[in-house]
JSON list of C-alpha atoms in Angstrom, two decimals:
[
{"chain": "A", "resi": 1, "resn": "MET", "atom": "CA", "xyz": [4.76, -5.91, -3.39]},
{"chain": "A", "resi": 2, "resn": "PRO", "atom": "CA", "xyz": [5.92, -3.86, -0.41]},
{"chain": "A", "resi": 3, "resn": "SER", "atom": "CA", "xyz": [3.22, -2.94, 2.09]},
{"chain": "A", "resi": 4, "resn": "THR", "atom": "CA", "xyz": [2.92, -0.36, 4.84]},
{"chain": "A", "resi": 5, "resn": "VAL", "atom": "CA", "xyz": [3.48, -3.18, 7.28]},
{"chain": "A", "resi": 6, "resn": "ARG", "atom": "CA", "xyz": [6.82, -3.98, 5.68]},
{"chain": "A", "resi": 7, "resn": "ARG", "atom": "CA", "xyz": [7.89, -0.35, 5.78]},
{"chain": "A", "resi": 8, "resn": "LEU", "atom": "CA", "xyz": [6.92, -0.17, 9.43]},
{"chain": "A", "resi": 9, "resn": "ALA", "atom": "CA", "xyz": [8.80, -3.40, 10.15]},
{"chain": "A", "resi": 10, "resn": "THR", "atom": "CA", "xyz": [11.91, -2.02, 8.46]},
{"chain": "A", "resi": 11, "resn": "ALA", "atom": "CA", "xyz": [11.63, 1.21, 10.43]},
{"chain": "A", "resi": 12, "resn": "LEU", "atom": "CA", "xyz": [11.19, -0.66, 13.71]},
{"chain": "A", "resi": 13, "resn": "THR", "atom": "CA", "xyz": [14.16, -2.91, 12.98]},
{"chain": "A", "resi": 14, "resn": "ALA", "atom": "CA", "xyz": [16.29, 0.14, 12.15]},
{"chain": "A", "resi": 15, "resn": "ALA", "atom": "CA", "xyz": [15.13, 1.88, 15.31]},
{"chain": "A", "resi": 16, "resn": "GLY", "atom": "CA", "xyz": [16.08, -1.15, 17.38]},
{"chain": "A", "resi": 17, "resn": "ALA", "atom": "CA", "xyz": [19.47, -1.27, 15.72]},
{"chain": "A", "resi": 18, "resn": "ALA", "atom": "CA", "xyz": [20.03, 2.42, 16.45]},
{"chain": "A", "resi": 19, "resn": "LEU", "atom": "CA", "xyz": [19.18, 1.88, 20.12]},
{"chain": "A", "resi": 20, "resn": "ALA", "atom": "CA", "xyz": [21.61, -1.00, 20.43]},
{"chain": "A", "resi": 21, "resn": "LEU", "atom": "CA", "xyz": [24.35, 1.00, 18.73]},
{"chain": "A", "resi": 22, "resn": "SER", "atom": "CA", "xyz": [23.78, 3.92, 21.08]},
{"chain": "A", "resi": 23, "resn": "LEU", "atom": "CA", "xyz": [24.14, 1.59, 24.07]},
{"chain": "A", "resi": 24, "resn": "ALA", "atom": "CA", "xyz": [27.29, 0.04, 22.68]},
{"chain": "A", "resi": 25, "resn": "SER", "atom": "CA", "xyz": [28.99, 3.35, 21.91]},
{"chain": "A", "resi": 26, "resn": "ALA", "atom": "CA", "xyz": [27.85, 5.47, 24.87]},
{"chain": "A", "resi": 27, "resn": "PRO", "atom": "CA", "xyz": [30.30, 6.24, 27.68]},
{"chain": "A", "resi": 28, "resn": "ALA", "atom": "CA", "xyz": [29.92, 3.86, 30.62]},
{"chain": "A", "resi": 29, "resn": "ALA", "atom": "CA", "xyz": [28.52, 6.56, 32.89]},
{"chain": "A", "resi": 30, "resn": "LEU", "atom": "CA", "xyz": [25.81, 7.43, 30.37]},
{"chain": "A", "resi": 31, "resn": "ALA", "atom": "CA", "xyz": [25.07, 3.85, 29.38]},
{"chain": "A", "resi": 32, "resn": "ALA", "atom": "CA", "xyz": [24.44, 2.99, 33.02]},
{"chain": "A", "resi": 33, "resn": "ASP", "atom": "CA", "xyz": [21.52, 5.45, 33.03]},
{"chain": "A", "resi": 34, "resn": "VAL", "atom": "CA", "xyz": [19.89, 3.92, 29.92]},
{"chain": "A", "resi": 35, "resn": "GLU", "atom": "CA", "xyz": [17.51, 1.01, 30.41]},
{"chain": "A", "resi": 36, "resn": "PRO", "atom": "CA", "xyz": [18.77, -1.90, 28.25]},
{"chain": "A", "resi": 37, "resn": "PRO", "atom": "CA", "xyz": [16.49, -3.81, 25.86]},
{"chain": "A", "resi": 38, "resn": "GLN", "atom": "CA", "xyz": [14.61, -6.73, 27.37]},
{"chain": "A", "resi": 39, "resn": "ASN", "atom": "CA", "xyz": [13.99, -10.21, 26.04]},
{"chain": "A", "resi": 40, "resn": "GLY", "atom": "CA", "xyz": [10.56, -10.54, 24.46]},
{"chain": "A", "resi": 41, "resn": "SER", "atom": "CA", "xyz": [8.49, -10.77, 21.29]},
{"chain": "A", "resi": 42, "resn": "ASN", "atom": "CA", "xyz": [5.66, -8.96, 19.54]},
{"chain": "A", "resi": 43, "resn": "SER", "atom": "CA", "xyz": [3.25, -10.18, 16.91]},
{"chain": "A", "resi": 44, "resn": "ALA", "atom": "CA", "xyz": [0.69, -8.54, 14.64]},
{"chain": "A", "resi": 45, "resn": "THR", "atom": "CA", "xyz": [-1.75, -9.60, 11.93]},
{"chain": "A", "resi": 46, "resn": "GLY", "atom": "CA", "xyz": [-3.94, -7.83, 9.41]},
{"chain": "A", "resi": 47, "resn": "ARG", "atom": "CA", "xyz": [-5.51, -7.74, 5.97]},
{"chain": "A", "resi": 48, "resn": "SER", "atom": "CA", "xyz": [-4.71, -5.61, 2.92]},
{"chain": "A", "resi": 49, "resn": "ILE", "atom": "CA", "xyz": [-6.52, -4.52, -0.24]},
{"chain": "A", "resi": 50, "resn": "SER", "atom": "CA", "xyz": [-4.45, -3.12, -3.10]},
{"chain": "A", "resi": 51, "resn": "MET", "atom": "CA", "xyz": [-5.94, -1.63, -6.25]},
{"chain": "A", "resi": 52, "resn": "SER", "atom": "CA", "xyz": [-4.64, 0.02, -9.42]},
{"chain": "A", "resi": 53, "resn": "TRP", "atom": "CA", "xyz": [-6.49, 1.25, -12.48]},
{"chain": "A", "resi": 54, "resn": "LEU", "atom": "CA", "xyz": [-6.63, 3.30, -15.66]},
{"chain": "A", "resi": 55, "resn": "GLU", "atom": "CA", "xyz": [-9.82, 5.29, -16.35]},
{"chain": "A", "resi": 56, "resn": "VAL", "atom": "CA", "xyz": [-10.32, 6.66, -19.87]},
{"chain": "A", "resi": 57, "resn": "GLY", "atom": "CA", "xyz": [-12.36, 9.74, -20.79]},
{"chain": "A", "resi": 58, "resn": "ARG", "atom": "CA", "xyz": [-13.43, 13.09, -19.41]},
{"chain": "A", "resi": 59, "resn": "LEU", "atom": "CA", "xyz": [-14.79, 13.13, -15.88]},
{"chain": "A", "resi": 60, "resn": "PRO", "atom": "CA", "xyz": [-17.42, 15.56, -14.55]},
{"chain": "A", "resi": 61, "resn": "GLY", "atom": "CA", "xyz": [-16.81, 18.02, -11.74]},
{"chain": "A", "resi": 62, "resn": "GLY", "atom": "CA", "xyz": [-13.95, 19.92, -13.33]},
{"chain": "A", "resi": 63, "resn": "VAL", "atom": "CA", "xyz": [-11.47, 17.00, -13.26]},
{"chain": "A", "resi": 64, "resn": "LEU", "atom": "CA", "xyz": [-8.66, 17.64, -15.72]},
{"chain": "A", "resi": 65, "resn": "GLY", "atom": "CA", "xyz": [-7.34, 15.18, -18.28]},
{"chain": "A", "resi": 66, "resn": "ASN", "atom": "CA", "xyz": [-8.73, 12.40, -20.43]},
{"chain": "A", "resi": 67, "resn": "TYR", "atom": "CA", "xyz": [-6.77, 9.53, -18.82]},
{"chain": "A", "resi": 68, "resn": "HIS", "atom": "CA", "xyz": [-6.63, 8.87, -15.08]},
{"chain": "A", "resi": 69, "resn": "GLN", "atom": "CA", "xyz": [-4.13, 6.45, -13.53]},
{"chain": "A", "resi": 70, "resn": "GLY", "atom": "CA", "xyz": [-4.51, 5.55, -9.87]},
{"chain": "A", "resi": 71, "resn": "TYR", "atom": "CA", "xyz": [-3.72, 3.20, -7.04]},
{"chain": "A", "resi": 72, "resn": "MET", "atom": "CA", "xyz": [-5.19, 2.73, -3.58]},
{"chain": "A", "resi": 73, "resn": "THR", "atom": "CA", "xyz": [-4.29, 0.57, -0.58]},
{"chain": "A", "resi": 74, "resn": "VAL", "atom": "CA", "xyz": [-6.55, -0.25, 2.37]},
{"chain": "A", "resi": 75, "resn": "GLU", "atom": "CA", "xyz": [-4.90, -1.70, 5.49]},
{"chain": "A", "resi": 76, "resn": "THR", "atom": "CA", "xyz": [-6.93, -3.33, 8.29]},
{"chain": "A", "resi": 77, "resn": "PRO", "atom": "CA", "xyz": [-4.78, -4.30, 11.31]},
{"chain": "A", "resi": 78, "resn": "GLY", "atom": "CA", "xyz": [-6.04, -7.23, 13.34]},
{"chain": "A", "resi": 79, "resn": "ASP", "atom": "CA", "xyz": [-5.93, -5.28, 16.62]},
{"chain": "A", "resi": 80, "resn": "GLY", "atom": "CA", "xyz": [-9.36, -3.75, 16.01]},
{"chain": "A", "resi": 81, "resn": "SER", "atom": "CA", "xyz": [-8.02, -0.22, 15.56]},
{"chain": "A", "resi": 82, "resn": "GLY", "atom": "CA", "xyz": [-9.89, 0.19, 12.26]},
{"chain": "A", "resi": 83, "resn": "SER", "atom": "CA", "xyz": [-8.87, 0.53, 8.63]},
{"chain": "A", "resi": 84, "resn": "TYR", "atom": "CA", "xyz": [-6.85, 3.24, 6.95]},
{"chain": "A", "resi": 85, "resn": "VAL", "atom": "CA", "xyz": [-6.49, 4.12, 3.28]},
{"chain": "A", "resi": 86, "resn": "PHE", "atom": "CA", "xyz": [-3.98, 5.92, 1.08]},
{"chain": "A", "resi": 87, "resn": "GLY", "atom": "CA", "xyz": [-3.27, 6.30, -2.63]},
{"chain": "A", "resi": 88, "resn": "ASP", "atom": "CA", "xyz": [-2.77, 8.64, -5.60]},
{"chain": "A", "resi": 89, "resn": "VAL", "atom": "CA", "xyz": [-4.40, 9.50, -8.91]},
{"chain": "A", "resi": 90, "resn": "VAL", "atom": "CA", "xyz": [-2.52, 11.14, -11.80]},
{"chain": "A", "resi": 91, "resn": "ASP", "atom": "CA", "xyz": [-4.66, 12.91, -14.39]},
{"chain": "A", "resi": 92, "resn": "LEU", "atom": "CA", "xyz": [-3.14, 12.90, -17.88]},
{"chain": "A", "resi": 93, "resn": "GLU", "atom": "CA", "xyz": [-3.96, 14.76, -21.07]},
{"chain": "A", "resi": 94, "resn": "CYS", "atom": "CA", "xyz": [-3.22, 12.52, -24.06]},
{"chain": "A", "resi": 95, "resn": "PRO", "atom": "CA", "xyz": [-3.52, 13.59, -27.72]},
{"chain": "A", "resi": 96, "resn": "PRO", "atom": "CA", "xyz": [-5.78, 11.54, -30.03]},
{"chain": "A", "resi": 97, "resn": "GLY", "atom": "CA", "xyz": [-4.32, 8.10, -30.70]},
{"chain": "A", "resi": 98, "resn": "VAL", "atom": "CA", "xyz": [-1.84, 8.32, -27.80]},
{"chain": "A", "resi": 99, "resn": "THR", "atom": "CA", "xyz": [-2.15, 6.40, -24.51]},
{"chain": "A", "resi": 100, "resn": "PRO", "atom": "CA", "xyz": [-0.16, 6.58, -21.25]},
{"chain": "A", "resi": 101, "resn": "ASP", "atom": "CA", "xyz": [1.60, 3.34, -22.22]},
{"chain": "A", "resi": 102, "resn": "ASP", "atom": "CA", "xyz": [3.11, 4.72, -25.43]},
{"chain": "A", "resi": 103, "resn": "GLY", "atom": "CA", "xyz": [6.93, 4.63, -25.08]},
{"chain": "A", "resi": 104, "resn": "GLY", "atom": "CA", "xyz": [9.37, 6.48, -22.87]},
{"chain": "A", "resi": 105, "resn": "GLY", "atom": "CA", "xyz": [10.42, 5.94, -19.28]},
{"chain": "A", "resi": 106, "resn": "HIS", "atom": "CA", "xyz": [12.60, 3.32, -17.59]},
{"chain": "A", "resi": 107, "resn": "GLY", "atom": "CA", "xyz": [15.60, 4.08, -19.78]},
{"chain": "A", "resi": 108, "resn": "GLU", "atom": "CA", "xyz": [13.67, 3.94, -23.04]},
{"chain": "A", "resi": 109, "resn": "GLU", "atom": "CA", "xyz": [13.97, 6.67, -25.63]},
{"chain": "A", "resi": 110, "resn": "GLU", "atom": "CA", "xyz": [11.18, 9.22, -25.57]},
{"chain": "A", "resi": 111, "resn": "PRO", "atom": "CA", "xyz": [8.82, 8.73, -28.52]},
{"chain": "A", "resi": 112, "resn": "GLU", "atom": "CA", "xyz": [8.82, 11.24, -31.32]},
{"chain": "A", "resi": 113, "resn": "GLY", "atom": "CA", "xyz": [5.71, 13.34, -31.79]},
{"chain": "A", "resi": 114, "resn": "PRO", "atom": "CA", "xyz": [2.92, 13.99, -29.27]},
{"chain": "A", "resi": 115, "resn": "PHE", "atom": "CA", "xyz": [2.80, 12.31, -25.86]},
{"chain": "A", "resi": 116, "resn": "CYS", "atom": "CA", "xyz": [0.72, 12.45, -22.68]},
{"chain": "A", "resi": 117, "resn": "GLU", "atom": "CA", "xyz": [1.16, 15.24, -20.16]},
{"chain": "A", "resi": 118, "resn": "ALA", "atom": "CA", "xyz": [0.40, 15.05, -16.43]},
{"chain": "A", "resi": 119, "resn": "VAL", "atom": "CA", "xyz": [-2.04, 17.89, -15.73]},
{"chain": "A", "resi": 120, "resn": "ALA", "atom": "CA", "xyz": [-3.16, 17.15, -12.15]},
{"chain": "A", "resi": 121, "resn": "PHE", "atom": "CA", "xyz": [-2.28, 15.03, -9.14]},
{"chain": "A", "resi": 122, "resn": "ARG", "atom": "CA", "xyz": [-4.71, 13.88, -6.47]},
{"chain": "A", "resi": 123, "resn": "THR", "atom": "CA", "xyz": [-3.82, 12.25, -3.14]},
{"chain": "A", "resi": 124, "resn": "ILE", "atom": "CA", "xyz": [-6.10, 9.81, -1.31]},
{"chain": "A", "resi": 125, "resn": "ASP", "atom": "CA", "xyz": [-5.42, 10.15, 2.41]},
{"chain": "A", "resi": 126, "resn": "GLY", "atom": "CA", "xyz": [-8.08, 8.75, 4.69]},
{"chain": "A", "resi": 127, "resn": "GLY", "atom": "CA", "xyz": [-11.83, 9.20, 4.69]},
{"chain": "A", "resi": 128, "resn": "ASP", "atom": "CA", "xyz": [-14.92, 7.69, 6.24]},
{"chain": "A", "resi": 129, "resn": "LEU", "atom": "CA", "xyz": [-14.72, 4.18, 4.83]},
{"chain": "A", "resi": 130, "resn": "THR", "atom": "CA", "xyz": [-16.44, 0.96, 5.87]},
{"chain": "A", "resi": 131, "resn": "VAL", "atom": "CA", "xyz": [-14.36, -2.12, 5.03]},
{"chain": "A", "resi": 132, "resn": "VAL", "atom": "CA", "xyz": [-15.72, -5.67, 4.93]},
{"chain": "A", "resi": 133, "resn": "HIS", "atom": "CA", "xyz": [-12.90, -8.10, 4.08]},
{"chain": "A", "resi": 134, "resn": "ASP", "atom": "CA", "xyz": [-13.41, -11.87, 4.09]},
{"chain": "A", "resi": 135, "resn": "LYS", "atom": "CA", "xyz": [-10.79, -13.66, 6.20]},
{"chain": "A", "resi": 136, "resn": "ARG", "atom": "CA", "xyz": [-10.05, -16.09, 3.38]},
{"chain": "A", "resi": 137, "resn": "ASN", "atom": "CA", "xyz": [-9.57, -13.26, 0.87]},
{"chain": "A", "resi": 138, "resn": "ARG", "atom": "CA", "xyz": [-12.47, -14.44, -1.25]},
{"chain": "A", "resi": 139, "resn": "SER", "atom": "CA", "xyz": [-14.24, -11.05, -1.31]},
{"chain": "A", "resi": 140, "resn": "ALA", "atom": "CA", "xyz": [-14.25, -7.52, 0.06]},
{"chain": "A", "resi": 141, "resn": "ARG", "atom": "CA", "xyz": [-16.44, -4.44, -0.07]},
{"chain": "A", "resi": 142, "resn": "LEU", "atom": "CA", "xyz": [-15.60, -0.77, 0.40]},
{"chain": "A", "resi": 143, "resn": "THR", "atom": "CA", "xyz": [-18.32, 1.81, 1.03]},
{"chain": "A", "resi": 144, "resn": "GLY", "atom": "CA", "xyz": [-18.33, 5.39, 2.29]},
{"chain": "A", "resi": 145, "resn": "THR", "atom": "CA", "xyz": [-16.25, 8.40, 1.25]},
{"chain": "A", "resi": 146, "resn": "LEU", "atom": "CA", "xyz": [-12.59, 9.24, 0.70]},
{"chain": "A", "resi": 147, "resn": "ALA", "atom": "CA", "xyz": [-10.59, 12.35, 1.59]},
{"chain": "A", "resi": 148, "resn": "VAL", "atom": "CA", "xyz": [-8.91, 13.64, -1.60]},
{"chain": "A", "resi": 149, "resn": "SER", "atom": "CA", "xyz": [-6.45, 16.55, -1.72]},
{"chain": "A", "resi": 150, "resn": "ASP", "atom": "CA", "xyz": [-3.82, 18.19, -3.90]},
{"chain": "A", "resi": 151, "resn": "HIS", "atom": "CA", "xyz": [-0.63, 18.97, -1.94]},
{"chain": "A", "resi": 152, "resn": "GLY", "atom": "CA", "xyz": [-2.66, 19.47, 1.23]},
{"chain": "A", "resi": 153, "resn": "THR", "atom": "CA", "xyz": [-5.51, 21.43, -0.39]},
{"chain": "A", "resi": 154, "resn": "PRO", "atom": "CA", "xyz": [-8.82, 19.53, 0.03]},
{"chain": "A", "resi": 155, "resn": "LEU", "atom": "CA", "xyz": [-10.48, 18.66, -3.28]},
{"chain": "A", "resi": 156, "resn": "GLY", "atom": "CA", "xyz": [-13.54, 16.76, -2.07]},
{"chain": "A", "resi": 157, "resn": "ASN", "atom": "CA", "xyz": [-14.94, 13.58, -0.60]},
{"chain": "A", "resi": 158, "resn": "PRO", "atom": "CA", "xyz": [-15.91, 11.22, -3.44]},
{"chain": "A", "resi": 159, "resn": "VAL", "atom": "CA", "xyz": [-18.36, 8.43, -2.67]},
{"chain": "A", "resi": 160, "resn": "VAL", "atom": "CA", "xyz": [-16.96, 4.89, -2.78]},
{"chain": "A", "resi": 161, "resn": "ASP", "atom": "CA", "xyz": [-18.89, 1.69, -3.51]},
{"chain": "A", "resi": 162, "resn": "ILE", "atom": "CA", "xyz": [-16.58, -1.13, -4.60]},
{"chain": "A", "resi": 163, "resn": "ARG", "atom": "CA", "xyz": [-16.94, -4.90, -4.61]},
{"chain": "A", "resi": 164, "resn": "LEU", "atom": "CA", "xyz": [-13.84, -7.07, -4.98]},
{"chain": "A", "resi": 165, "resn": "THR", "atom": "CA", "xyz": [-14.07, -10.76, -5.82]},
{"chain": "A", "resi": 166, "resn": "GLY", "atom": "CA", "xyz": [-11.08, -13.06, -5.40]},
{"chain": "A", "resi": 167, "resn": "THR", "atom": "CA", "xyz": [-9.94, -15.19, -8.33]},
{"chain": "A", "resi": 168, "resn": "ALA", "atom": "CA", "xyz": [-8.16, -18.55, -8.48]},
{"chain": "A", "resi": 169, "resn": "THR", "atom": "CA", "xyz": [-4.76, -16.84, -8.88]},
{"chain": "A", "resi": 170, "resn": "THR", "atom": "CA", "xyz": [-3.03, -16.89, -5.48]},
{"chain": "A", "resi": 171, "resn": "PHE", "atom": "CA", "xyz": [0.35, -15.75, -4.16]},
{"chain": "A", "resi": 172, "resn": "ALA", "atom": "CA", "xyz": [2.50, -16.06, -1.04]},
{"chain": "A", "resi": 173, "resn": "ASP", "atom": "CA", "xyz": [5.37, -13.90, 0.18]},
{"chain": "A", "resi": 174, "resn": "ARG", "atom": "CA", "xyz": [7.69, -14.51, 3.13]},
{"chain": "A", "resi": 175, "resn": "TYR", "atom": "CA", "xyz": [10.85, -12.87, 4.43]},
{"chain": "A", "resi": 176, "resn": "SER", "atom": "CA", "xyz": [12.88, -12.67, 7.61]},
{"chain": "A", "resi": 177, "resn": "SER", "atom": "CA", "xyz": [15.67, -10.49, 8.95]},
{"chain": "A", "resi": 178, "resn": "ARG", "atom": "CA", "xyz": [18.24, -10.62, 11.74]},
{"chain": "A", "resi": 179, "resn": "TRP", "atom": "CA", "xyz": [20.49, -7.98, 13.30]},
{"chain": "A", "resi": 180, "resn": "SER", "atom": "CA", "xyz": [22.91, -8.18, 16.20]},
{"chain": "A", "resi": 181, "resn": "ASP", "atom": "CA", "xyz": [25.57, -6.02, 17.83]},
{"chain": "A", "resi": 182, "resn": "GLY", "atom": "CA", "xyz": [27.01, -8.99, 19.68]},
{"chain": "A", "resi": 183, "resn": "THR", "atom": "CA", "xyz": [24.87, -8.50, 22.76]},
{"chain": "A", "resi": 184, "resn": "VAL", "atom": "CA", "xyz": [21.37, -7.76, 21.51]},
{"chain": "A", "resi": 185, "resn": "VAL", "atom": "CA", "xyz": [19.83, -9.92, 18.76]},
{"chain": "A", "resi": 186, "resn": "TYR", "atom": "CA", "xyz": [16.81, -8.70, 16.79]},
{"chain": "A", "resi": 187, "resn": "ARG", "atom": "CA", "xyz": [14.83, -11.06, 14.59]},
{"chain": "A", "resi": 188, "resn": "SER", "atom": "CA", "xyz": [11.69, -10.44, 12.55]},
{"chain": "A", "resi": 189, "resn": "SER", "atom": "CA", "xyz": [9.61, -12.51, 10.16]},
{"chain": "A", "resi": 190, "resn": "TYR", "atom": "CA", "xyz": [6.82, -11.48, 7.83]},
{"chain": "A", "resi": 191, "resn": "SER", "atom": "CA", "xyz": [4.44, -13.57, 5.73]},
{"chain": "A", "resi": 192, "resn": "GLN", "atom": "CA", "xyz": [1.64, -12.62, 3.37]},
{"chain": "A", "resi": 193, "resn": "VAL", "atom": "CA", "xyz": [-0.82, -14.79, 1.44]},
{"chain": "A", "resi": 194, "resn": "GLY", "atom": "CA", "xyz": [-3.55, -13.65, -0.89]},
{"chain": "A", "resi": 195, "resn": "ARG", "atom": "CA", "xyz": [-5.17, -13.75, -4.28]},
{"chain": "A", "resi": 196, "resn": "GLU", "atom": "CA", "xyz": [-5.85, -11.51, -7.25]},
{"chain": "A", "resi": 197, "resn": "ALA", "atom": "CA", "xyz": [-9.30, -9.96, -7.44]},
{"chain": "A", "resi": 198, "resn": "THR", "atom": "CA", "xyz": [-11.69, -8.33, -9.86]},
{"chain": "A", "resi": 199, "resn": "ILE", "atom": "CA", "xyz": [-13.15, -4.86, -9.19]},
{"chain": "A", "resi": 200, "resn": "VAL", "atom": "CA", "xyz": [-16.71, -3.66, -9.77]},
{"chain": "A", "resi": 201, "resn": "GLY", "atom": "CA", "xyz": [-18.01, -0.30, -8.61]},
{"chain": "A", "resi": 202, "resn": "ARG", "atom": "CA", "xyz": [-16.91, 3.32, -8.47]},
{"chain": "A", "resi": 203, "resn": "ILE", "atom": "CA", "xyz": [-14.92, 6.04, -6.76]},
{"chain": "A", "resi": 204, "resn": "GLY", "atom": "CA", "xyz": [-16.83, 9.25, -7.40]},
{"chain": "A", "resi": 205, "resn": "PRO", "atom": "CA", "xyz": [-17.14, 9.62, -11.20]},
{"chain": "A", "resi": 206, "resn": "MET", "atom": "CA", "xyz": [-14.57, 6.88, -11.90]},
{"chain": "A", "resi": 207, "resn": "VAL", "atom": "CA", "xyz": [-16.38, 3.64, -12.78]},
{"chain": "A", "resi": 208, "resn": "PHE", "atom": "CA", "xyz": [-14.63, 0.28, -12.74]},
{"chain": "A", "resi": 209, "resn": "ASP", "atom": "CA", "xyz": [-16.19, -1.44, -15.73]},
{"chain": "A", "resi": 210, "resn": "ASN", "atom": "CA", "xyz": [-13.06, -2.06, -17.83]},
{"chain": "A", "resi": 211, "resn": "ALA", "atom": "CA", "xyz": [-14.47, -0.28, -20.85]},
{"chain": "A", "resi": 212, "resn": "GLU", "atom": "CA", "xyz": [-12.37, -0.13, -24.02]},
{"chain": "A", "resi": 213, "resn": "GLY", "atom": "CA", "xyz": [-8.81, 0.97, -23.22]},
{"chain": "A", "resi": 214, "resn": "GLU", "atom": "CA", "xyz": [-9.31, 0.73, -19.46]},
{"chain": "A", "resi": 215, "resn": "TYR", "atom": "CA", "xyz": [-7.97, -1.76, -16.93]},
{"chain": "A", "resi": 216, "resn": "SER", "atom": "CA", "xyz": [-8.11, -2.47, -13.22]},
{"chain": "A", "resi": 217, "resn": "TYR", "atom": "CA", "xyz": [-6.15, -4.82, -10.99]},
{"chain": "A", "resi": 218, "resn": "ALA", "atom": "CA", "xyz": [-6.52, -5.76, -7.32]},
{"chain": "A", "resi": 219, "resn": "THR", "atom": "CA", "xyz": [-5.24, -8.14, -4.65]},
{"chain": "A", "resi": 220, "resn": "LEU", "atom": "CA", "xyz": [-6.75, -9.28, -1.36]},
{"chain": "A", "resi": 221, "resn": "SER", "atom": "CA", "xyz": [-4.25, -10.52, 1.21]},
{"chain": "A", "resi": 222, "resn": "SER", "atom": "CA", "xyz": [-3.66, -11.42, 4.85]},
{"chain": "A", "resi": 223, "resn": "TRP", "atom": "CA", "xyz": [-0.36, -10.85, 6.65]},
{"chain": "A", "resi": 224, "resn": "SER", "atom": "CA", "xyz": [1.33, -11.70, 9.92]},
{"chain": "A", "resi": 225, "resn": "GLU", "atom": "CA", "xyz": [4.49, -10.40, 11.53]},
{"chain": "A", "resi": 226, "resn": "ILE", "atom": "CA", "xyz": [6.58, -11.51, 14.50]},
{"chain": "A", "resi": 227, "resn": "SER", "atom": "CA", "xyz": [9.55, -9.65, 16.00]},
{"chain": "A", "resi": 228, "resn": "ARG", "atom": "CA", "xyz": [11.81, -10.92, 18.78]},
{"chain": "A", "resi": 229, "resn": "VAL", "atom": "CA", "xyz": [14.54, -9.41, 20.95]},
{"chain": "A", "resi": 230, "resn": "ARG", "atom": "CA", "xyz": [17.10, -11.51, 22.82]},
{"chain": "A", "resi": 231, "resn": "VAL", "atom": "CA", "xyz": [19.77, -10.08, 25.10]},
{"chain": "A", "resi": 232, "resn": "ARG", "atom": "CA", "xyz": [22.81, -12.28, 25.50]},
{"chain": "A", "resi": 233, "resn": "THR", "atom": "CA", "xyz": [24.18, -12.46, 29.02]},
{"chain": "A", "resi": 234, "resn": "PRO", "atom": "CA", "xyz": [27.95, -12.22, 29.48]}
]
């Protein structure tokens, strides 16, 4: 389950690799003017909430579609900088007796007859959200409002009130990477532990009650990351 932290770590590793390559390939006169990388390490920690869901039925407020698939991630870095949130919701119009899971996609043949059509797309990008996340990933609560838009056009600020309760199902994920140009060595390691969680509450008119045909899924997790740079002396 890739996280924003992982994407950032990959980007930072690539950026470090690009810097080392530029030093290795630059003419001597230019390389002499570039400050070389220094030995050192950086570390970071944080907590993550990931949610996905399917809401069935018509929603008030002019929302299109009768099925609504969404996901949302809330990241809380351990440096005290605050939480940030992002996600998407796809609104689908499905004929009677047809659900978003009926055939097609991933190399499968498209089903014959009627199928669901995507009629709207909503982006979750920030908001005024208060996040309370237990350090042992046993529970979390989200309250406040979200910023929702469609390709940059604001659509509204739905109210959020969600409680997440961790279950007995846990997981752990670890990976490490190394890169070197012969002089500079970059190493990074990432670990994440967490548990699955149940969801109760709402985002605007969407209610997480797992009524007939609906589902919701969530995880609560904690992560840590360490990156190191070592410059080999001739």
